[in-house]
Amino acid sequence: MAPPGKRPKPRLKVGVLISGRGSNLQALIDAATDRDYPAEIVLVISNRPEAAGLARAAGAGIAHRTIPHTDRQAFAAEADAALRQSGAELVALAGFMRILDTGFVESWRDQLVNIHPSLLPAFPGLHPQRQALAAGVRFSGCTVHFVRAEVDTGPIIAQAVVPVQPDDDEERLATRILAAEHRIYPMAVRLFAEGRLRILGNRVAISGAVPPEIALFNPTEALASSGV
Ligand code: GAR
């Protein structure tokens, strides 16, 4: 909270693009209910009128609208105009399942972020959890990154690692990855809003961030000495 008599700092204005359920949108909405969170959502755009995320925006009193994606360029032009008018300074893709027009991506360069349910650059595109299971990886996870023209590419801001369990199917793995998404997306938006991200080519430097030093093992090392 700002001390009494002191005007609170203006919060970063964020526009969110969705296509469906909107649970990542909800995580961002929930984070922004804390007045100390440095960002607020000013507009939610869905390309589908039936997207459940629109009701989440309505419930939170956030401006929202549908822009049908009948044509990529027309969608981009309309979305861009609405976002500019909303005053958005950052656009967050949260389960937005359409490829964006390259002109849109360029005009929002370094102000456009996405969340994807894999440890990029592994498993871009559709069904990343299914891809992870098919590849037999022992860890998957999720990634928040700046958006570049190529699908699911761009400088990485944050990742969370999620171990694959022996009895995982696509849905179980997706559910655990989603729980991690709900933690890293608000964190990544906060870092952006605080001006702590610097893009250096394909890498992102985060001021004040200390990466963990530990390695994770799957299966755990203890197994090797347990005699099983
Ligand atoms: C999330 O898992 C998100 O990472 C994924 O769609 C889901 C949307 O869920 N996005 C992509 O795969 C984009 N390439 P949500 O609507 O509940 O946030």
Short mmCIF file of C-alpha atoms and ligand atoms in Angstrom, two decimals:
data_model
loop_
_atom_site.label_atom_id
_atom_site.label_comp_id
_atom_site.label_asym_id
_atom_site.label_seq_id
_atom_site.Cartn_x
_atom_site.Cartn_y
_atom_site.Cartn_z
CA MET A 1 0.00 0.00 0.00
CA ALA A 2 1.16 3.52 -0.73
CA PRO A 3 1.79 5.51 2.47
CA PRO A 4 -1.06 7.87 3.48
CA GLY A 5 -1.09 11.05 1.43
CA LYS A 6 1.13 9.53 -1.24
CA ARG A 7 -0.45 8.91 -4.62
CA PRO A 8 -0.13 5.23 -5.64
CA LYS A 9 2.16 4.56 -8.62
CA PRO A 10 0.32 4.17 -11.94
CA ARG A 11 0.02 0.53 -12.84
CA LEU A 12 1.07 -0.95 -16.17
CA LYS A 13 -1.93 -1.34 -18.44
CA VAL A 14 -2.25 -4.84 -19.86
CA GLY A 15 -4.46 -6.12 -22.67
CA VAL A 16 -5.14 -9.86 -22.70
CA LEU A 17 -6.01 -11.99 -25.73
CA ILE A 18 -7.84 -15.26 -25.11
CA SER A 19 -9.65 -17.98 -27.04
CA GLY A 20 -11.20 -20.16 -24.35
CA ARG A 21 -11.26 -21.13 -20.68
CA GLY A 22 -9.21 -18.18 -19.47
CA SER A 23 -7.63 -19.71 -16.37
CA ASN A 24 -4.38 -17.84 -17.04
CA LEU A 25 -6.42 -14.67 -17.47
CA GLN A 26 -7.97 -15.46 -14.08
CA ALA A 27 -4.50 -15.81 -12.53
CA LEU A 28 -3.62 -12.36 -13.86
CA ILE A 29 -6.94 -10.92 -12.64
CA ASP A 30 -6.35 -12.43 -9.20
CA ALA A 31 -2.81 -11.04 -9.03
CA ALA A 32 -4.05 -7.57 -9.95
CA THR A 33 -6.63 -7.54 -7.16
CA ASP A 34 -3.66 -6.75 -4.91
CA ARG A 35 -3.30 -2.97 -5.22
CA ASP A 36 0.45 -3.38 -4.86
CA TYR A 37 0.65 -5.54 -7.97
CA PRO A 38 2.24 -3.26 -10.59
CA ALA A 39 -0.09 -4.13 -13.49
CA GLU A 40 -3.82 -4.04 -14.21
CA ILE A 41 -5.88 -5.53 -17.01
CA VAL A 42 -7.61 -2.86 -19.07
CA LEU A 43 -9.06 -4.96 -21.88
CA VAL A 44 -9.76 -8.61 -22.69
CA ILE A 45 -10.26 -9.62 -26.31
CA SER A 46 -11.49 -13.04 -27.38
CA ASN A 47 -11.67 -14.31 -30.93
CA ARG A 48 -14.53 -16.61 -29.81
CA PRO A 49 -17.79 -15.23 -28.35
CA GLU A 50 -18.35 -18.38 -26.25
CA ALA A 51 -14.94 -18.22 -24.54
CA ALA A 52 -15.43 -18.76 -20.81
CA GLY A 53 -12.70 -16.21 -20.15
CA LEU A 54 -15.06 -13.42 -21.25
CA ALA A 55 -17.30 -14.19 -18.26
CA ARG A 56 -14.24 -14.02 -16.00
CA ALA A 57 -13.47 -10.54 -17.37
CA ALA A 58 -17.10 -9.49 -16.90
CA GLY A 59 -17.07 -10.83 -13.35
CA ALA A 60 -14.03 -8.72 -12.56
CA GLY A 61 -15.54 -5.61 -14.17
CA ILE A 62 -12.92 -5.55 -16.93
CA ALA A 63 -13.74 -4.23 -20.42
CA HIS A 64 -14.04 -7.14 -22.82
CA ARG A 65 -15.07 -7.81 -26.36
CA THR A 66 -15.12 -10.42 -29.09
CA ILE A 67 -13.36 -9.86 -32.37
CA PRO A 68 -14.08 -12.80 -34.69
CA HIS A 69 -11.01 -14.19 -36.40
CA THR A 70 -12.44 -14.52 -39.86
CA ASP A 71 -9.40 -12.94 -41.48
CA ARG A 72 -5.95 -12.64 -39.89
CA GLN A 73 -5.25 -9.09 -41.01
CA ALA A 74 -8.73 -7.80 -40.23
CA PHE A 75 -8.54 -9.32 -36.74
CA ALA A 76 -5.10 -7.77 -36.20
CA ALA A 77 -6.25 -4.32 -37.31
CA GLU A 78 -9.32 -4.36 -35.08
CA ALA A 79 -7.51 -5.81 -32.08
CA ASP A 80 -4.67 -3.32 -32.49
CA ALA A 81 -7.08 -0.37 -32.59
CA ALA A 82 -8.94 -1.59 -29.50
CA LEU A 83 -5.72 -2.22 -27.58
CA ARG A 84 -4.27 1.20 -28.48
CA GLN A 85 -7.51 2.85 -27.43
CA SER A 86 -7.46 1.00 -24.10
CA GLY A 87 -4.02 2.43 -23.40
CA ALA A 88 -2.48 -1.05 -23.17
CA GLU A 89 1.29 -0.99 -22.72
CA LEU A 90 1.67 -4.77 -22.74
CA VAL A 91 -0.32 -7.43 -24.56
CA ALA A 92 -0.48 -10.85 -22.92
CA LEU A 93 -1.60 -13.88 -24.90
CA ALA A 94 -3.36 -16.26 -22.53
CA GLY A 95 -4.52 -19.30 -24.40
CA PHE A 96 -4.97 -17.32 -27.60
CA MET A 97 -5.03 -20.09 -30.18
CA ARG A 98 -4.63 -18.21 -33.44
CA ILE A 99 -1.49 -17.24 -35.29
CA LEU A 100 -1.09 -13.47 -35.14
CA ASP A 101 -0.46 -11.31 -38.15
CA THR A 102 3.25 -10.51 -38.43
CA GLY A 103 2.52 -6.78 -38.70
CA PHE A 104 0.75 -6.96 -35.32
CA VAL A 105 3.65 -8.89 -33.80
CA GLU A 106 6.12 -6.33 -35.10
CA SER A 107 4.13 -3.30 -33.96
CA TRP A 108 3.90 -4.73 -30.41
CA ARG A 109 7.50 -6.00 -30.47
CA ASP A 110 8.90 -6.37 -26.93
CA GLN A 111 5.45 -5.48 -25.55
CA LEU A 112 3.83 -8.80 -26.45
CA VAL A 113 4.18 -11.91 -24.31
CA ASN A 114 2.83 -15.45 -24.47
CA ILE A 115 2.54 -18.46 -22.22
CA HIS A 116 3.05 -21.94 -23.62
CA PRO A 117 2.71 -25.27 -21.78
CA SER A 118 6.14 -26.74 -22.53
CA LEU A 119 9.76 -25.92 -21.92
CA LEU A 120 10.33 -24.08 -25.18
CA PRO A 121 11.97 -24.50 -27.62
CA ALA A 122 10.78 -28.08 -27.04
CA PHE A 123 7.27 -28.91 -28.22
CA PRO A 124 6.00 -25.72 -29.86
CA GLY A 125 2.59 -25.63 -31.53
CA LEU A 126 -0.44 -27.75 -30.74
CA HIS A 127 -0.73 -30.44 -28.04
CA PRO A 128 2.63 -29.81 -26.36
CA GLN A 129 1.74 -32.08 -23.41
CA ARG A 130 0.95 -34.92 -25.84
CA GLN A 131 4.23 -34.21 -27.62
CA ALA A 132 6.12 -34.34 -24.30
CA LEU A 133 4.60 -37.72 -23.39
CA ALA A 134 5.32 -39.10 -26.86
CA ALA A 135 8.94 -37.97 -26.60
CA GLY A 136 9.31 -39.66 -23.21
CA VAL A 137 10.85 -36.64 -21.48
CA ARG A 138 11.08 -36.83 -17.69
CA PHE A 139 10.46 -33.11 -17.26
CA SER A 140 8.18 -30.73 -19.08
CA GLY A 141 6.77 -27.42 -17.89
CA CYS A 142 5.79 -24.02 -19.17
CA THR A 143 7.37 -20.92 -20.63
CA VAL A 144 6.57 -17.20 -20.70
CA HIS A 145 8.30 -15.46 -23.58
CA PHE A 146 8.30 -12.35 -25.71
CA VAL A 147 6.58 -13.06 -29.00
CA ARG A 148 8.36 -13.14 -32.33
CA ALA A 149 6.87 -13.87 -35.75
CA GLU A 150 7.67 -17.60 -35.72
CA VAL A 151 5.11 -19.53 -33.62
CA ASP A 152 6.17 -20.12 -29.98
CA THR A 153 9.55 -18.44 -30.38
CA GLY A 154 11.07 -15.37 -28.75
CA PRO A 155 13.22 -14.38 -25.79
CA ILE A 156 12.31 -16.40 -22.70
CA ILE A 157 11.33 -14.56 -19.53
CA ALA A 158 10.44 -17.40 -17.17
CA GLN A 159 10.02 -21.14 -17.12
CA ALA A 160 8.71 -23.66 -14.62
CA VAL A 161 9.72 -27.30 -14.66
CA VAL A 162 7.11 -29.98 -14.05
CA PRO A 163 8.19 -33.64 -13.66
CA VAL A 164 6.40 -36.22 -15.76
CA GLN A 165 4.86 -38.96 -13.60
CA PRO A 166 4.79 -42.59 -14.75
CA ASP A 167 0.99 -42.68 -14.85
CA ASP A 168 0.56 -39.31 -16.57
CA ASP A 169 -1.78 -38.98 -19.46
CA GLU A 170 -2.16 -35.77 -21.44
CA GLU A 171 -4.83 -34.38 -19.14
CA ARG A 172 -3.02 -35.12 -15.86
CA LEU A 173 0.22 -33.60 -17.13
CA ALA A 174 -1.64 -30.57 -18.53
CA THR A 175 -3.34 -29.98 -15.16
CA ARG A 176 -0.04 -29.92 -13.25
CA ILE A 177 1.61 -27.72 -15.87
CA LEU A 178 -1.37 -25.36 -15.73
CA ALA A 179 -0.92 -24.92 -11.98
CA ALA A 180 2.66 -23.81 -12.70
CA GLU A 181 1.46 -21.49 -15.48
CA HIS A 182 -0.78 -19.71 -12.99
CA ARG A 183 2.29 -18.93 -10.90
CA ILE A 184 4.79 -17.87 -13.56
CA TYR A 185 2.53 -15.70 -15.74
CA PRO A 186 1.69 -13.16 -13.02
CA MET A 187 5.34 -13.25 -11.96
CA ALA A 188 6.60 -12.55 -15.50
CA VAL A 189 4.10 -9.70 -15.98
CA ARG A 190 5.22 -8.25 -12.67
CA LEU A 191 8.88 -8.32 -13.78
CA PHE A 192 7.92 -6.56 -17.02
CA ALA A 193 5.84 -3.97 -15.16
CA GLU A 194 8.68 -3.29 -12.76
CA GLY A 195 10.98 -2.57 -15.71
CA ARG A 196 13.33 -5.36 -14.72
CA LEU A 197 13.54 -7.10 -18.11
CA ARG A 198 16.19 -6.30 -20.68
CA ILE A 199 16.20 -8.11 -24.01
CA LEU A 200 19.66 -9.00 -25.25
CA GLY A 201 19.23 -10.74 -28.60
CA ASN A 202 17.42 -13.96 -27.80
CA ARG A 203 18.05 -13.73 -24.07
CA VAL A 204 16.35 -11.78 -21.33
CA ALA A 205 18.33 -10.31 -18.46
CA ILE A 206 16.32 -9.90 -15.27
CA SER A 207 17.67 -7.36 -12.84
CA GLY A 208 17.87 -8.61 -9.29
CA ALA A 209 16.98 -12.20 -10.18
CA VAL A 210 18.99 -15.06 -8.73
CA PRO A 211 18.56 -18.32 -10.64
CA PRO A 212 18.37 -21.51 -8.56
CA GLU A 213 21.57 -23.54 -8.45
CA ILE A 214 20.07 -26.92 -7.72
CA ALA A 215 19.54 -29.64 -10.24
CA LEU A 216 16.34 -31.66 -10.20
CA PHE A 217 16.42 -35.38 -10.85
CA ASN A 218 13.64 -37.53 -12.23
CA PRO A 219 13.79 -40.24 -11.00
CA THR A 220 15.33 -38.96 -7.79
CA GLU A 221 18.95 -39.77 -6.98
CA ALA A 222 17.85 -41.53 -3.78
CA LEU A 223 16.50 -44.33 -5.95
CA ALA A 224 20.01 -45.34 -7.02
CA SER A 225 21.06 -46.17 -3.45
CA SER A 226 17.76 -47.60 -2.25
CA GLY A 227 18.42 -51.06 -3.63
CA VAL A 228 15.06 -51.11 -5.44
C1 GAR B 1 -2.77 -22.91 -21.44
O1 GAR B 1 -2.21 -24.14 -21.07
C2 GAR B 1 -1.80 -22.12 -22.30
O2 GAR B 1 -0.46 -22.27 -21.93
C3 GAR B 1 -2.06 -22.76 -23.64
O3 GAR B 1 -3.45 -22.91 -23.71
C4 GAR B 1 -3.95 -23.09 -22.39
C5 GAR B 1 -5.02 -22.04 -22.16
O4 GAR B 1 -5.64 -22.24 -20.92
N1 GAR B 1 -1.55 -21.94 -24.71
C6 GAR B 1 -0.99 -22.44 -25.80
O5 GAR B 1 -0.88 -23.63 -26.03
C7 GAR B 1 -0.48 -21.40 -26.78
N2 GAR B 1 0.47 -21.96 -27.67
P1 GAR B 1 -6.45 -21.07 -20.26
O6 GAR B 1 -7.42 -20.55 -21.32
O7 GAR B 1 -7.19 -21.74 -19.12
O8 GAR B 1 -5.48 -20.03 -19.81
#
